[in-house]
Each structure stands twice: as structure tokens, then as C-alpha cells.
């Protein structure tokens, strides 16, 4: 077997194993915490009989390992159980919202990734001079802003003061593609702001790291123009770290989405998760938490696989 | 001692001011915390420097008390994360073997899940009170301190003076607290500021989501949430606490940057 195939297979297997461990950690961790789902649902004034009935109905009297396997099996076959709050099928409620969240996240990624790489290249080209300082300064300021602060500042100026966009992002299933794009403009701007800074700074660092290599000095001594040195010699070697940076930030985007969705009342997974935590609806929280963790770990696996594939030393072993 | 850069000076002054406000909130606040003193979202005036909030309380007063809650929770969580993280990290580095493996793999596992998601799952199961918030935030963040302190301590445990201490028969506790801790302090202190910022942003985000500090107490994140409804009608009350969070984060960042650059240059680029 080609060593690269082996490496990639190993990495993916390791990722799946990690996912399994995460599911166990979340499930058993929650079970070990001092809290009782039945008590939380019925409140402090519940009679012992009502509590016992509800425990029986929820299957809380089964052994914990059995409950875990049941839950995991359901998860793998797409059966996420029913919500405690309204008895609805969780998989159904998640489906539509997951689509909305992925739409929001991918629109932000489509704008943020090329922009961040371009800005990172410019900052690396003019390292230490005013374009670099300007870009770095502005991005440092946006890093210090939590997502919801950025969200309200953008909302206040763009929607309330200058009336360019609508302040909330309501989407319906009957909406067309363009209408949807218009509705999510503000959350997309906020998410781009939040991930752009990290992505750009890490891209800049990755390229500057490559720029210290001896072959770059050779290229410079040959008399190539600085932008050509970066584009032809530094960038191809920086692809692996840059792809890593991009993937890590996309994973970060998946979490940033939670807060931004709440700010703009966008009906996605994040809003759903936060609502369910407020209602103490444990099955929904577990399902949403696992989906977020799975996407996060999945993107990390993709990042590792891409960096294996783009590394010429691993592709052509001696 | 080198000259203090302007950015670090500004950072230090602002951070000091924020902490002073937090400590002396009871004497600085112009009104009582729950007192209704005006109309709903009155604009700024000489009586109410920042205007009033969603039910007519003085916003400046709420902000000053909010500073106390935010900074108190963030400080406690940071201390907890440093004590747990560094002790376990040093232990993993000195003990080695299965202790190291077990602790490190467990930390890897916890760090594979985004903190916010994990915190939300945990906060569904337990009652949300100040102590539980501090414990959840502190323990989640201690994974990062663990990694750093383990990495630093692994370098130190191979030093000759540690071996000398071991040979003269000192126990694990002595090695950790008298040999490793003093030598690992510099990079850890540089990290302290960054972890504090993270804690401030984390508690603000949780409170903003309604899952952090519960009423009648209010921290800055909670104040943003309370006043966010007014934003659509052009009432900017929610922006003041939002700006306070950003200002605190930026000023601590300036100080942390300075400490980091000092320690890295002292250690030949090997700090943090």
C-alpha cells in the first residue's frame, strides 16, 4: 500500500476513534453530573410517584452502559430520539436547522478564505511596513471583540443607523436563493470579521516562516521581484500550513455560528442548542452537541489529510 | 529594566482602572443597583452619564456593578484554571509513564470538543450559579494551562539540578514546587493575561446567551442581553457594556503582549 494511503487511513481511523471517545465523554460526563433530568423537567414540587413514572418513561432506570449504546446506535442510524420539551422528533427539527447553519457558515467561508489569504500575502510581502501594520492592527482589534459585540455593532450601524440591511435574519423554506443571501448578509459580515483576523494572522505567520528558508534567499539573490518570490516559491510550500489554518478557522466558525445566530435570531443549530439548554432539554442538547463536535473533529481530520496530501516529502517517499 | 512601551503603559493604566472600578464599585456607583431612576432608555444626561436601561435603571451604575461581577468571575476562573492546570501539568511531566499518558490523552479528548459546546452541555445538567460557572469555566480552560505547563516542565525535569534534587532523596512535591515551579513561572505568567481575556469573553458570551450570570446579578454580557432589544429602535444602551468588554480585552491584551515579548527575549525566544 502506498504510504500516503496508509497515513490518510490511519488519520481518519484515529479521528473516528476520537469521535467515539468524545461521545462517551459527553454521555457519561453528563450522567455523572449532580443533576436529575426528571427532577429538572417536573420542578422541585414534583411528587415521588410522578418522578418515578417519568424516569420509567425516559428509560432512566436502565443501566447506563445500555443507555449509552442505545443512544449511540440511534445516533448512527439517524434516530436522535424525541425532545423532552415538546415530544417532537429531534432528527426532524435538526435537519432544516442544520441546513440553515451550514448555508450561513459556507457563505462566510467563501468570502473569508480568499480574502484572508490575500491579506495575509500582502502583509507578508510588506512585513514590518505600513500595509502590514495597518492590517495587523485592525485584525488585532477584531480579535478582541467577542462575536456578539461585533454582531451588535454591525447591526447598530448597518441596519439601524444607515438602513442598509434588515436587523434580523428570518429565513423561511419558501424563500429563494437570492432572498436568503440578502437575509443573511449581516451575520455573514460578522462571521467574516471574526474569522478573518485569525486566518489572516496565521497565514501571514505561515508564509513568513517559509520566507526564512534558504531557497527563498536564493530566489531573492537571483533578482526575482518580491511578489514573484512569494507567489512562485513561498506560497506552494506554505499551502499545507495555510490549509491547516483555514480548516482550523472553519472549525472555529462552526462554533462562532452559535452566538451569531442568537444575535440575529437566525433559525439554525446554534439557536436551537441555546434554546434547548435554557429549557434543559437534555436529549436535544446531547444531539446538537454531538453534531457540533462531529463537524469540528471532521474539519480537523480534513485539515490533517490535506496537509499530508500537499506535502511532497510524504507523496514521494525516498 | 527596559523603558515601558506606550502601548503597554496604556494597557496597564486601563487594566488598573477596570480593576479599581470593580473593587470599589459600591462607593463609585452613583445610584443603587436596582433603583429605577428614570424612563426607559433615556438618553445620556448630566444626571445619568450613560442614560438609563430597559426598565429605567441608571446604566452607569449597572455597568460599574457589572464590572465587579465580570472581573470577579473571570479572575476566579483564571486562578482555578492555573492552579489545576499547572499542578496537573507539572505532575504529568515529573511522574511520566501512565500518569502522563492518562492525563495527556484525557486533555486531548476534552480539547477536541469546542469549549462553548461542552460548557453548554454541562450547564444543561447542573444548576447555573456563580460557583458552578467558575468551576466549569476554570476546569475547561485548565486544559490549555495543562498543555503549556507540561511542555515547559518536561524541559525542566531533564535539568541537572532536578536530578540532583532527586538524588538527594527529595519527594515529588518538593521537585514540583521548589525546583520546577520557580523556573516555569515566567512563561506561565505571560500566559495568565491571555487566559484572563479568554475567561472574560467566555463569561460574557455565556451571560449574553442567558446561560451565565443570572438576574438579579448582571455582568456585562448580561447587560448587553437586557438592552439588546432597544437596538432595533436606535437605542444604543446595549453598546456601552459591549464596548466595555472589548476595552477590557484589548487593554489586557496590550499588557500580555508586552510581558510575552519581554519573557521571550529573556529566554532567547523560547518563552510561552
XYZ file of C-alpha atoms in Angstrom:
590
model
C 0.000 0.000 0.000
C 1.258 3.474 -0.817
C 2.500 5.119 2.387
C 0.294 8.159 1.841
C -2.842 5.995 1.634
C -1.764 4.315 4.841
C -1.146 7.637 6.596
C -4.505 9.018 5.485
C -6.362 5.864 6.516
C -4.655 5.973 9.898
C -5.564 9.597 10.400
C -9.220 9.023 9.517
C -9.437 5.943 11.745
C -7.903 7.919 14.592
C -10.437 10.690 14.030
C -13.359 8.268 14.162
C -11.962 6.745 17.334
C -11.686 10.236 18.830
C -15.306 10.907 17.889
C -16.366 7.718 19.668
C -14.393 8.740 22.760
C -15.980 12.206 22.646
C -19.472 10.706 22.518
C -18.655 8.557 25.553
C -17.167 11.532 27.412
C -20.228 13.688 26.771
C -22.744 10.965 27.610
C -21.105 9.588 30.753
C -19.926 13.023 31.842
C -23.457 14.366 31.801
C -24.766 11.270 33.577
C -22.146 11.675 36.312
C -23.076 15.306 36.998
C -25.253 16.053 40.008
C -28.471 16.757 38.172
C -31.586 14.761 37.529
C -33.343 15.080 34.176
C -36.695 14.003 35.603
C -36.419 16.446 38.510
C -35.371 19.250 36.182
C -38.397 18.638 33.943
C -41.000 18.427 36.696
C -39.531 21.029 39.045
C -38.951 20.932 42.798
C -42.590 20.358 43.719
C -42.954 17.043 41.839
C -44.393 14.091 43.747
C -42.209 10.971 44.106
C -44.726 8.962 42.033
C -44.596 11.396 39.139
C -40.800 11.322 39.245
C -40.724 7.532 39.239
C -43.184 7.396 36.326
C -41.192 9.852 34.283
C -37.923 8.037 34.988
C -39.539 4.823 33.795
C -40.854 6.545 30.656
C -37.446 8.093 29.845
C -35.675 4.802 30.456
C -33.557 6.332 33.221
C -33.753 3.113 35.249
C -31.838 1.107 32.633
C -28.117 0.512 33.216
C -26.054 3.432 31.956
C -23.936 1.434 29.509
C -27.074 0.083 27.889
C -28.474 3.633 27.598
C -25.230 4.809 26.024
C -25.194 2.015 23.435
C -28.854 2.629 22.664
C -28.208 6.361 22.219
C -25.097 5.802 20.098
C -26.876 3.231 17.920
C -29.758 5.637 17.391
C -27.317 8.421 16.557
C -25.588 6.343 13.889
C -28.871 5.325 12.270
C -30.257 8.874 12.272
C -32.660 8.365 15.164
C -31.880 11.147 17.629
C -34.792 10.423 19.943
C -37.547 12.860 20.915
C -37.365 16.245 22.582
C -38.360 16.348 26.249
C -39.861 19.811 25.878
C -42.372 19.160 23.113
C -42.103 15.471 22.258
C -41.068 16.148 18.668
C -38.652 14.024 16.700
C -35.204 15.630 17.117
C -33.843 14.459 13.768
C -36.661 16.316 12.008
C -36.083 19.577 13.911
C -32.331 19.332 13.384
C -32.483 18.640 9.615
C -33.810 22.021 8.474
C -31.740 23.982 11.006
C -28.521 22.181 10.189
C -29.053 23.122 6.542
C -29.519 26.791 7.538
C -26.389 26.759 9.698
C -24.235 25.132 7.026
C -25.546 27.660 4.475
C -24.566 30.548 6.756
C -21.162 29.050 7.557
C -20.296 28.228 3.949
C -21.300 31.691 2.680
C -18.985 33.207 5.294
C -16.201 30.799 4.373
C -16.492 31.591 0.644
C -15.857 35.269 1.413
C -13.425 34.929 4.326
C -10.965 32.369 2.958
C -9.787 34.131 -0.254
C -9.833 37.494 1.497
C -7.764 36.239 4.425
C -5.183 34.572 2.177
C -4.826 37.670 0.002
C -4.455 39.958 3.013
C -2.018 37.510 4.602
C 0.097 37.531 1.431
C 0.077 41.340 1.301
C 1.017 41.588 4.987
C 3.861 39.102 4.492
C 5.071 40.977 1.379
C 5.218 44.296 3.227
C 6.359 42.720 6.501
C 7.010 45.418 9.089
C 5.910 48.311 6.867
C 2.674 50.284 6.945
C 0.370 47.889 4.994
C 1.405 45.101 7.358
C 0.995 47.297 10.426
C -2.414 48.532 9.250
C -3.722 45.031 8.523
C -2.273 43.612 11.740
C -3.608 46.478 13.851
C -7.141 46.246 12.505
C -7.215 42.473 12.865
C -5.875 42.682 16.435
C -8.822 44.893 17.325
C -11.352 42.468 15.828
C -9.771 39.510 17.644
C -10.517 41.189 20.971
C -14.210 41.532 20.149
C -16.481 38.706 21.233
C -18.849 37.622 18.431
C -21.940 39.147 19.962
C -20.293 42.535 20.465
C -19.201 42.592 16.827
C -22.706 41.490 15.902
C -24.450 44.339 17.716
C -22.023 46.974 16.485
C -22.570 45.856 12.891
C -26.324 45.647 13.443
C -26.499 49.096 15.032
C -24.656 50.874 12.252
C -25.583 48.934 9.112
C -29.197 48.137 9.946
C -30.460 50.713 12.424
C -28.488 53.834 11.604
C -27.942 53.519 7.872
C -30.782 51.107 6.922
C -28.655 49.078 4.503
C -29.784 45.676 5.777
C -32.572 44.253 7.912
C -31.582 43.862 11.582
C -32.808 40.258 11.903
C -32.216 37.307 9.628
C -35.503 35.498 9.356
C -35.472 32.763 6.726
C -38.383 30.660 5.501
C -38.351 27.490 3.475
C -40.242 29.298 0.689
C -37.506 31.896 0.223
C -35.465 31.939 -2.981
C -31.685 31.753 -3.019
C -31.123 35.493 -3.544
C -33.618 36.424 -0.848
C -31.787 34.130 1.546
C -28.460 35.695 0.665
C -29.874 39.129 1.417
C -31.329 37.940 4.721
C -28.032 36.536 5.986
C -25.854 39.472 4.878
C -25.329 40.822 8.414
C -24.426 37.537 10.145
C -22.085 36.766 7.261
C -20.331 40.133 7.701
C -19.880 39.446 11.424
C -18.586 35.906 10.929
C -16.167 37.072 8.239
C -14.888 39.772 10.610
C -14.375 37.276 13.403
C -12.543 34.531 11.470
C -10.733 36.803 9.028
C -8.412 38.143 11.707
C -7.267 34.743 12.961
C -6.964 33.297 9.490
C -5.025 36.247 8.119
C -2.594 36.387 11.040
C -1.891 32.681 10.851
C -1.463 32.806 7.054
C 0.977 35.675 7.465
C 2.926 33.742 10.101
C 2.986 30.583 7.945
C 4.349 32.470 4.923
C 6.904 34.435 6.963
C 8.075 31.108 8.374
C 8.699 29.763 4.866
C 10.349 33.042 3.857
C 13.231 32.295 6.224
C 14.266 29.216 4.178
C 17.494 29.168 2.199
C 15.784 28.676 -1.170
C 13.891 31.923 -0.700
C 17.181 33.725 -0.191
C 18.452 32.103 -3.400
C 15.358 33.275 -5.277
C 15.854 36.793 -3.901
C 19.537 36.769 -4.856
C 18.564 35.681 -8.386
C 16.818 39.046 -8.567
C 13.177 37.917 -8.664
C 10.594 40.520 -7.665
C 9.314 40.133 -4.069
C 5.766 39.282 -5.115
C 7.084 36.642 -7.515
C 9.236 35.134 -4.784
C 6.186 34.849 -2.564
C 3.878 33.557 -5.291
C 6.211 31.048 -7.003
C 8.471 29.899 -4.182
C 6.974 30.664 -0.786
C 3.263 30.085 -1.362
C 3.431 26.494 -2.751
C 5.445 25.490 0.294
C 3.095 27.329 2.605
C -0.027 25.588 1.238
C -0.039 22.851 3.879
C 0.151 25.220 6.863
C -2.293 27.618 5.190
C -4.825 24.854 4.532
C -4.424 23.858 8.151
C -5.082 27.441 9.208
C -8.165 27.633 7.003
C -9.609 24.373 8.326
C -8.947 25.279 11.968
C -10.750 28.554 11.421
C -13.658 26.909 9.659
C -13.954 24.686 12.718
C -13.923 27.849 14.817
C -16.602 29.304 12.519
C -18.889 26.386 13.350
C -18.799 27.447 16.997
C -18.939 31.188 16.321
C -22.162 30.483 14.479
C -23.879 29.618 17.786
C -23.601 33.147 19.147
C -24.156 34.961 15.852
C -27.356 33.021 15.217
C -28.720 34.150 18.574
C -27.809 37.795 17.865
C -29.642 37.843 14.543
C -32.448 35.429 15.517
C -31.436 33.129 12.676
C -33.122 29.765 12.845
C -30.139 27.408 12.868
C -28.482 24.770 15.009
C -26.893 27.298 17.357
C -30.139 28.987 18.248
C -31.726 25.554 18.669
C -28.926 24.431 21.002
C -29.120 27.552 23.165
C -32.929 27.359 23.408
C -32.701 23.715 24.431
C -30.105 24.453 27.104
C -32.452 27.094 28.530
C -35.303 24.559 28.548
C -32.945 21.888 29.972
C -33.938 19.585 27.146
C -31.092 17.109 27.539
C -31.702 14.787 24.538
C -31.699 17.778 22.156
C -28.606 19.287 23.804
C -26.749 15.982 23.546
C -27.717 15.568 19.890
C -26.758 19.150 18.936
C -23.561 18.976 20.984
C -22.541 15.764 19.267
C -23.274 17.195 15.805
C -21.186 20.295 16.536
C -18.364 18.140 17.924
C -18.546 15.836 14.892
C -18.300 18.745 12.425
C -15.436 20.230 14.433
C -13.479 16.968 14.551
C -14.346 16.241 10.907
C -12.842 19.543 9.767
C -9.741 18.831 11.816
C -9.388 15.447 10.084
C -9.770 17.117 6.673
C -7.072 19.618 7.657
C -4.649 16.835 8.564
C -5.436 14.796 5.445
C -4.938 17.803 3.168
C -1.634 18.660 4.804
C -0.495 15.051 4.313
C -1.543 15.164 0.651
C 0.080 18.522 -0.073
C 3.392 17.542 1.494
C 5.696 16.476 -1.381
C 8.043 14.675 1.021
C 5.211 12.356 2.039
C 3.834 11.964 -1.504
C 7.173 10.883 -2.956
C 8.950 8.977 -0.192
C 12.545 8.008 -0.745
C 14.563 47.146 33.232
C 13.827 48.485 29.809
C 11.644 51.508 29.119
C 7.922 50.738 29.211
C 6.417 50.975 25.699
C 3.469 53.377 25.322
C 1.048 50.606 24.360
C 1.915 48.617 27.496
C 1.552 51.745 29.640
C -1.923 52.437 28.231
C -2.803 48.779 28.747
C -1.591 48.800 32.350
C -3.425 52.032 33.195
C -6.713 50.861 31.666
C -6.496 47.395 33.223
C -5.740 49.008 36.597
C -8.697 51.343 36.183
C -11.055 48.465 35.364
C -9.907 46.527 38.428
C -10.216 49.616 40.641
C -13.775 50.166 39.432
C -14.562 46.511 40.122
C -13.142 46.613 43.652
C -14.668 49.954 44.681
C -17.972 49.525 42.812
C -20.058 50.056 45.958
C -18.520 53.523 46.548
C -18.246 54.620 42.924
C -21.751 53.824 41.703
C -23.911 56.982 41.698
C -27.197 55.093 42.354
C -28.429 51.855 43.942
C -28.099 48.839 41.669
C -31.815 48.008 41.317
C -33.126 51.562 41.711
C -35.429 52.835 38.953
C -34.423 56.445 38.435
C -35.749 57.444 35.032
C -37.678 56.481 31.932
C -36.991 53.548 29.639
C -33.782 54.081 27.659
C -33.421 57.783 28.490
C -30.554 59.319 26.522
C -27.351 60.353 28.277
C -27.693 63.434 30.525
C -25.772 65.043 33.370
C -27.765 63.011 35.915
C -27.280 59.744 34.009
C -23.966 59.876 32.175
C -24.749 56.819 30.048
C -28.534 57.140 30.087
C -30.898 54.548 31.539
C -31.580 50.907 30.737
C -34.536 48.817 29.599
C -36.586 49.484 32.759
C -35.196 52.892 33.710
C -32.211 51.988 35.897
C -29.040 54.085 35.674
C -26.836 52.404 33.067
C -23.543 53.660 34.523
C -24.412 52.148 37.908
C -25.314 48.846 36.269
C -22.053 48.904 34.305
C -19.959 49.550 37.435
C -21.577 46.658 39.297
C -21.323 44.605 36.095
C -17.573 45.201 36.048
C -17.410 43.733 39.541
C -19.259 40.552 38.528
C -17.414 40.086 35.223
C -13.954 40.651 36.688
C -14.672 38.612 39.813
C -15.899 35.568 37.860
C -13.109 35.819 35.282
C -10.428 36.189 37.972
C -11.694 33.227 39.992
C -11.943 31.055 36.871
C -8.423 32.041 35.803
C -6.990 31.241 39.235
C -8.775 27.881 39.278
C -7.582 27.001 35.774
C -3.993 27.948 36.639
C -3.866 26.030 39.898
C -5.434 22.856 38.453
C -3.738 23.071 35.075
C -0.219 23.793 36.287
C -0.208 21.326 39.194
C -1.502 18.521 36.961
C 0.832 19.564 34.144
C 3.895 19.512 36.416
C 2.725 16.214 37.886
C 2.386 14.686 34.403
C 5.861 15.911 33.460
C 7.600 14.692 36.630
C 5.725 11.425 37.092
C 5.838 10.421 33.420
C 4.654 6.935 32.456
C 0.981 6.095 32.692
C 0.089 9.157 34.802
C 1.383 11.371 31.998
C -0.321 9.273 29.315
C -3.673 9.199 31.097
C -3.719 12.940 31.861
C -2.452 13.996 28.433
C -4.866 11.794 26.479
C -7.782 12.969 28.612
C -6.849 16.602 27.983
C -6.569 15.884 24.239
C -10.049 14.440 24.365
C -11.556 17.433 26.158
C -9.793 19.848 23.800
C -11.246 18.000 20.797
C -14.652 19.458 21.719
C -15.178 23.224 21.397
C -15.259 24.762 24.914
C -18.505 26.638 24.340
C -20.331 23.487 23.213
C -19.005 21.473 26.149
C -19.901 24.246 28.577
C -23.453 24.402 27.175
C -23.878 20.632 27.575
C -22.616 20.739 31.173
C -24.740 23.785 32.068
C -27.857 21.908 30.931
C -27.264 19.290 33.583
C -26.210 21.439 36.560
C -27.864 24.486 38.123
C -26.352 27.705 36.833
C -24.902 29.556 39.844
C -21.750 31.629 40.241
C -19.714 28.755 41.787
C -20.735 26.257 39.081
C -19.933 28.790 36.358
C -16.494 29.431 37.836
C -15.804 25.701 38.193
C -16.977 24.859 34.654
C -15.018 27.718 33.068
C -11.937 27.137 35.201
C -11.759 23.408 34.576
C -12.408 23.719 30.820
C -9.677 26.311 30.482
C -7.242 24.388 32.678
C -6.690 22.007 29.726
C -4.788 24.779 27.939
C -2.727 25.640 31.028
C -2.032 21.921 31.458
C -0.548 21.658 27.965
C 1.652 24.705 28.425
C 2.901 23.815 31.907
C 3.540 20.203 30.933
C 5.573 21.320 27.899
C 7.607 23.770 29.991
C 8.101 21.292 32.854
C 9.250 18.487 30.552
C 12.168 20.715 29.538
C 12.986 21.473 33.168
C 12.799 17.900 34.520
C 15.861 16.901 32.476
C 17.987 19.657 34.046
C 20.890 18.662 36.273
C 19.573 20.472 39.337
C 16.355 18.459 39.213
C 18.340 15.262 39.011
C 20.472 16.466 41.938
C 17.318 17.070 43.987
C 16.023 13.618 43.102
C 19.352 12.005 44.022
C 19.412 13.606 47.430
C 16.050 11.978 48.001
C 13.521 14.824 47.648
C 9.920 13.768 47.081
C 7.578 14.546 44.168
C 6.086 17.558 45.980
C 9.484 19.152 46.556
C 10.518 18.650 42.934
C 7.289 20.202 41.653
C 7.061 23.198 43.991
C 10.709 24.007 44.744
C 12.509 23.024 41.544
C 10.050 23.248 38.640
C 7.575 25.938 39.708
C 10.095 28.802 40.188
C 11.690 28.066 36.812
C 8.398 27.681 34.938
C 6.862 30.841 36.381
C 7.873 33.281 33.624
C 6.112 31.602 30.674
C 3.113 30.843 32.892
C 2.741 34.494 33.916
C 2.886 35.511 30.273
C 0.000 33.131 29.632
C -2.019 34.459 32.586
C -3.207 37.558 30.722
C -4.373 35.592 27.701
C -6.317 33.135 29.848
C -7.924 36.046 31.744
C -9.114 37.610 28.481
C -10.455 34.264 27.400
C -12.360 33.965 30.693
C -13.830 37.481 30.304
C -15.014 36.737 26.768
C -16.327 33.331 27.824
C -18.404 34.525 30.779
C -19.717 37.455 28.720
C -20.748 35.124 25.913
C -22.465 32.707 28.310
C -24.322 35.534 30.042
C -25.288 37.007 26.709
C -26.808 33.650 25.776
C -28.728 33.785 29.080
C -26.781 30.834 30.478
C -24.214 32.673 32.572
C -24.706 35.067 35.470
C -28.388 35.026 36.418
C -30.535 38.032 37.463
C -30.677 39.978 39.773
C -26.881 39.965 39.343
C -25.777 41.225 35.969
C -22.405 41.148 34.279
C -21.524 42.990 31.076
C -22.684 40.167 28.835
C -25.999 40.093 30.664
C -26.343 43.895 30.319
C -25.900 43.589 26.551
C -28.633 40.966 26.519
C -31.011 43.078 28.684
C -30.646 46.104 26.461
C -30.287 44.440 23.076
C -33.994 44.781 22.264
C -33.605 48.567 22.175
C -31.019 48.450 19.441
C -33.607 47.993 16.709
C -35.306 51.240 17.811
C -31.981 53.048 17.685
C -31.394 52.979 21.471
C -27.672 52.352 21.815
C -27.697 51.335 25.522
C -26.506 47.787 24.675
C -23.374 49.128 23.007
C -21.895 50.590 26.232
C -21.366 47.249 28.041
C -20.328 45.700 24.715
C -17.627 48.351 24.365
C -16.543 47.798 27.976
C -15.918 44.104 27.258
C -13.887 44.970 24.169
C -11.924 47.685 26.012
C -11.021 45.357 28.887
C -9.969 42.618 26.457
C -7.826 44.988 24.386
C -6.118 46.588 27.390
C -5.233 43.237 28.981
C -4.040 42.105 25.542
C -1.653 45.068 25.343
C -0.157 44.170 28.716
C 0.056 40.461 27.828
C 1.803 41.255 24.534
C 4.407 43.286 26.385
C 5.004 40.602 29.040
C 5.224 37.982 26.289
C 7.797 39.919 24.276
C 9.863 40.549 27.432
C 9.877 36.926 28.538
C 10.566 35.551 25.058
C 13.556 37.823 24.562
C 14.882 36.998 28.047
C 14.662 33.308 27.296
C 16.146 33.511 23.830
C 12.840 33.191 22.037
C 11.744 30.096 23.885
C 9.075 31.573 26.196
C 5.345 30.791 26.185
